[in-house]
Tab-separated table of C-alpha atoms in Angstrom:
chain	number	residue	atom	x	y	z
K	16	MET	CA	-29.895	159.370	-153.782
K	17	ASN	CA	-26.111	159.318	-154.055
K	18	LYS	CA	-24.636	159.521	-150.714
K	19	GLN	CA	-21.059	159.942	-152.100
K	20	GLU	CA	-22.127	162.885	-154.224
K	21	ILE	CA	-23.608	164.675	-151.196
K	22	ILE	CA	-20.440	164.042	-149.155
K	23	ARG	CA	-18.196	165.260	-151.915
K	24	GLN	CA	-20.285	168.444	-152.105
K	25	ILE	CA	-20.028	169.119	-148.453
K	26	GLU	CA	-16.176	168.411	-148.565
K	27	ARG	CA	-15.988	170.840	-151.462
K	28	LEU	CA	-17.503	173.536	-149.293
K	29	PHE	CA	-14.823	173.092	-146.615
K	30	SER	CA	-11.921	172.490	-148.927
K	31	GLY	CA	-12.902	175.664	-150.965
K	32	THR	CA	-13.144	177.499	-147.779
K	33	ASP	CA	-9.669	176.483	-146.644
K	34	ALA	CA	-8.250	177.332	-150.093
K	35	ARG	CA	-10.201	180.643	-150.038
K	36	ASP	CA	-11.717	179.700	-153.419
K	37	TRP	CA	-14.845	181.452	-153.000
K	38	ARG	CA	-16.194	180.466	-156.426
K	39	VAL	CA	-16.011	176.768	-155.263
K	40	VAL	CA	-17.700	177.644	-152.061
K	41	GLU	CA	-20.430	179.599	-153.748
K	42	ALA	CA	-21.147	176.699	-156.154
K	43	THR	CA	-22.096	174.541	-153.012
K	44	PHE	CA	-24.893	176.728	-151.854
K	45	SER	CA	-28.374	177.277	-153.100
K	46	GLU	CA	-29.409	180.823	-153.819
K	47	LYS	CA	-30.536	181.334	-150.178
K	48	VAL	CA	-29.210	179.504	-147.101
K	49	LEU	CA	-30.348	179.356	-143.542
K	50	LEU	CA	-27.062	179.894	-141.817
K	51	ASP	CA	-26.834	179.053	-138.094
K	52	TYR	CA	-23.759	179.591	-135.871
K	53	SER	CA	-25.903	180.636	-132.864
K	54	SER	CA	-24.520	178.009	-130.489
K	55	MET	CA	-21.099	179.721	-131.032
K	56	THR	CA	-21.830	183.239	-131.568
K	57	GLY	CA	-25.092	183.829	-129.757
K	58	LEU	CA	-26.421	185.532	-132.878
K	59	PRO	CA	-29.734	184.142	-134.386
K	60	ALA	CA	-29.863	182.010	-137.386
K	61	ALA	CA	-30.507	184.014	-140.613
K	62	VAL	CA	-31.404	183.415	-144.191
K	63	LEU	CA	-28.638	184.839	-146.300
K	64	THR	CA	-27.851	184.758	-150.026
K	65	ARG	CA	-24.756	182.741	-150.902
K	66	GLU	CA	-23.092	186.046	-151.860
K	67	GLU	CA	-23.767	187.396	-148.452
K	68	ILE	CA	-22.229	184.287	-146.876
K	69	ILE	CA	-19.093	184.582	-149.003
K	70	ARG	CA	-18.736	188.293	-148.144
K	71	GLN	CA	-18.826	187.401	-144.491
K	72	TRP	CA	-16.428	184.559	-144.606
K	73	SER	CA	-13.983	186.289	-146.903
K	74	ALA	CA	-14.028	189.309	-144.556
K	75	PHE	CA	-12.767	187.057	-141.623
K	76	LEU	CA	-10.960	183.853	-142.735
K	77	PRO	CA	-8.262	185.300	-144.826
K	78	GLY	CA	-6.979	187.084	-141.584
K	79	PHE	CA	-5.542	183.689	-140.614
K	80	ASP	CA	-2.380	182.290	-142.241
K	81	SER	CA	-4.444	179.182	-142.944
K	82	THR	CA	-7.310	177.050	-141.806
K	83	LYS	CA	-7.812	173.310	-142.044
K	84	HIS	CA	-11.229	171.688	-141.580
K	85	GLN	CA	-11.458	168.006	-140.638
K	86	LEU	CA	-14.779	166.130	-141.213
K	87	GLY	CA	-16.113	162.759	-140.374
K	88	GLY	CA	-18.956	160.694	-139.018
K	89	PHE	CA	-21.344	161.465	-141.897
K	90	GLN	CA	-24.879	160.258	-141.274
K	91	MET	CA	-27.890	161.051	-143.579
K	92	GLU	CA	-31.619	161.129	-143.599
K	93	PHE	CA	-33.164	161.240	-147.046
K	94	GLY	CA	-36.231	163.007	-148.315
K	95	GLU	CA	-37.646	162.958	-151.804
K	96	ASN	CA	-35.160	165.402	-153.292
K	97	SER	CA	-33.371	166.499	-150.175
K	98	ALA	CA	-31.217	164.992	-147.411
K	99	ILE	CA	-30.163	166.060	-143.871
K	100	VAL	CA	-26.600	165.356	-143.215
K	101	HIS	CA	-25.096	165.167	-139.717
K	102	LEU	CA	-21.331	165.239	-139.393
K	103	ASP	CA	-18.543	165.994	-136.937
K	104	GLY	CA	-16.089	168.686	-137.672
K	105	LYS	CA	-12.981	170.315	-136.360
K	106	ALA	CA	-11.499	173.556	-137.617
K	107	ASP	CA	-8.058	174.543	-137.026
K	108	HIS	CA	-7.106	178.279	-137.583
K	109	TYR	CA	-3.389	179.241	-137.738
K	110	LEU	CA	-1.743	182.588	-137.298
K	111	ASN	CA	1.834	183.456	-136.528
K	112	ASP	CA	2.709	179.961	-135.340
K	113	ARG	CA	-0.345	179.747	-133.010
K	114	ILE	CA	-3.562	177.810	-133.406
K	115	TRP	CA	-7.130	178.176	-132.413
K	116	SER	CA	-9.258	174.970	-132.751
K	117	VAL	CA	-13.024	174.758	-132.725
K	118	GLU	CA	-14.825	171.446	-132.551
K	119	GLY	CA	-18.614	170.657	-133.017
K	120	THR	CA	-21.084	168.914	-135.166
K	121	TYR	CA	-22.994	170.203	-138.297
K	122	ASP	CA	-26.489	169.664	-139.527
K	123	VAL	CA	-26.612	170.475	-143.298
K	124	LYS	CA	-29.758	170.238	-145.492
K	125	VAL	CA	-29.034	169.705	-149.179
K	126	GLU	CA	-31.688	169.730	-151.964
K	127	PHE	CA	-31.247	168.372	-155.435
K	128	MET	CA	-31.537	171.335	-157.802
K	129	ASN	CA	-30.504	172.027	-161.316
K	130	GLY	CA	-28.670	168.607	-161.394
K	131	ASP	CA	-26.612	169.154	-158.269
K	132	TRP	CA	-26.995	168.763	-154.407
K	133	LEU	CA	-26.922	172.308	-153.034
K	134	ILE	CA	-26.737	173.369	-149.338
K	135	CYS	CA	-29.778	175.212	-148.428
K	136	GLU	CA	-29.438	174.924	-144.503
K	137	PHE	CA	-26.107	174.950	-142.592
K	138	LYS	CA	-26.109	174.786	-138.754
K	139	PHE	CA	-22.947	174.358	-136.637
K	140	ASN	CA	-23.288	172.957	-133.214
K	141	PHE	CA	-20.508	174.215	-130.958
K	142	LEU	CA	-18.960	171.770	-128.571
K	143	ASN	CA	-15.545	173.289	-127.568
K	144	GLN	CA	-12.562	175.339	-128.464
K	145	SER	CA	-8.946	175.212	-127.625
K	146	GLY	CA	-5.656	176.918	-128.217
K	147	ASP	CA	-5.321	180.700	-128.540
K	148	THR	CA	-8.956	182.042	-128.280
K	149	ASP	CA	-7.724	185.527	-129.078
K	150	LEU	CA	-6.773	184.558	-132.633
K	151	PRO	CA	-10.101	185.595	-134.177
K	152	SER	CA	-9.816	189.046	-132.969
K	153	GLN	CA	-6.190	189.242	-134.220
K	154	ALA	CA	-7.241	187.928	-137.516
K	155	ILE	CA	-9.845	190.651	-137.915
K	156	LYS	CA	-7.365	193.263	-136.911
K	157	ARG	CA	-4.852	191.818	-139.307
K	158	LEU	CA	-7.335	192.373	-142.186
K	159	GLU	CA	-8.420	195.795	-140.927
K	160	ASP	CA	-4.753	196.730	-140.925
K	161	LYS	CA	-4.300	195.185	-144.406
K	162	LEU	CA	-1.375	193.072	-143.289
K	163	VAL	CA	-2.355	189.987	-145.238
C-alpha cells in the first residue's frame, strides 16, 4: 500500500475541482461512487456515476470566481486492495470579493483498480461554515444568468 499515492490521488480530486479541470476530477473516481453530503445538505447519500458527479459539480462550482480547498490530517486504514482515508478539509468559495468557507472532515474509500487508486466512496462530514452564506445561491443564479 502506497500512502503517498493515495494522498496524491485525493489531492488531485480537489486541485482538479479548484481548477475546474473535470477530466482530472473524473480520473480520480471509480465508475460508480457513493457520494454523501447529507450532513450539510440533508439529502441522502446516493450512488452516482463519475459523470453524474461531474455534471453536478460543474453546474455549481463555476458560479464562483474561484474555490480553494485546503486538506490535512490524513489518516488511513488499509484493507486488501482498499483504504479508508480520513482527512480534514476547508473549502473557501470566492465571489465578487466575498467569501463563503465550509469546514469539515472527509471519509474517502479508495480501491486499487486498473493500476490506480480510485475513489469509490466520498463522504463529507460538515462541521461549520462562515462568511457570506448567501454566496451559493448567488453562484447558482450567476450560472443561470450566464454571467460567468
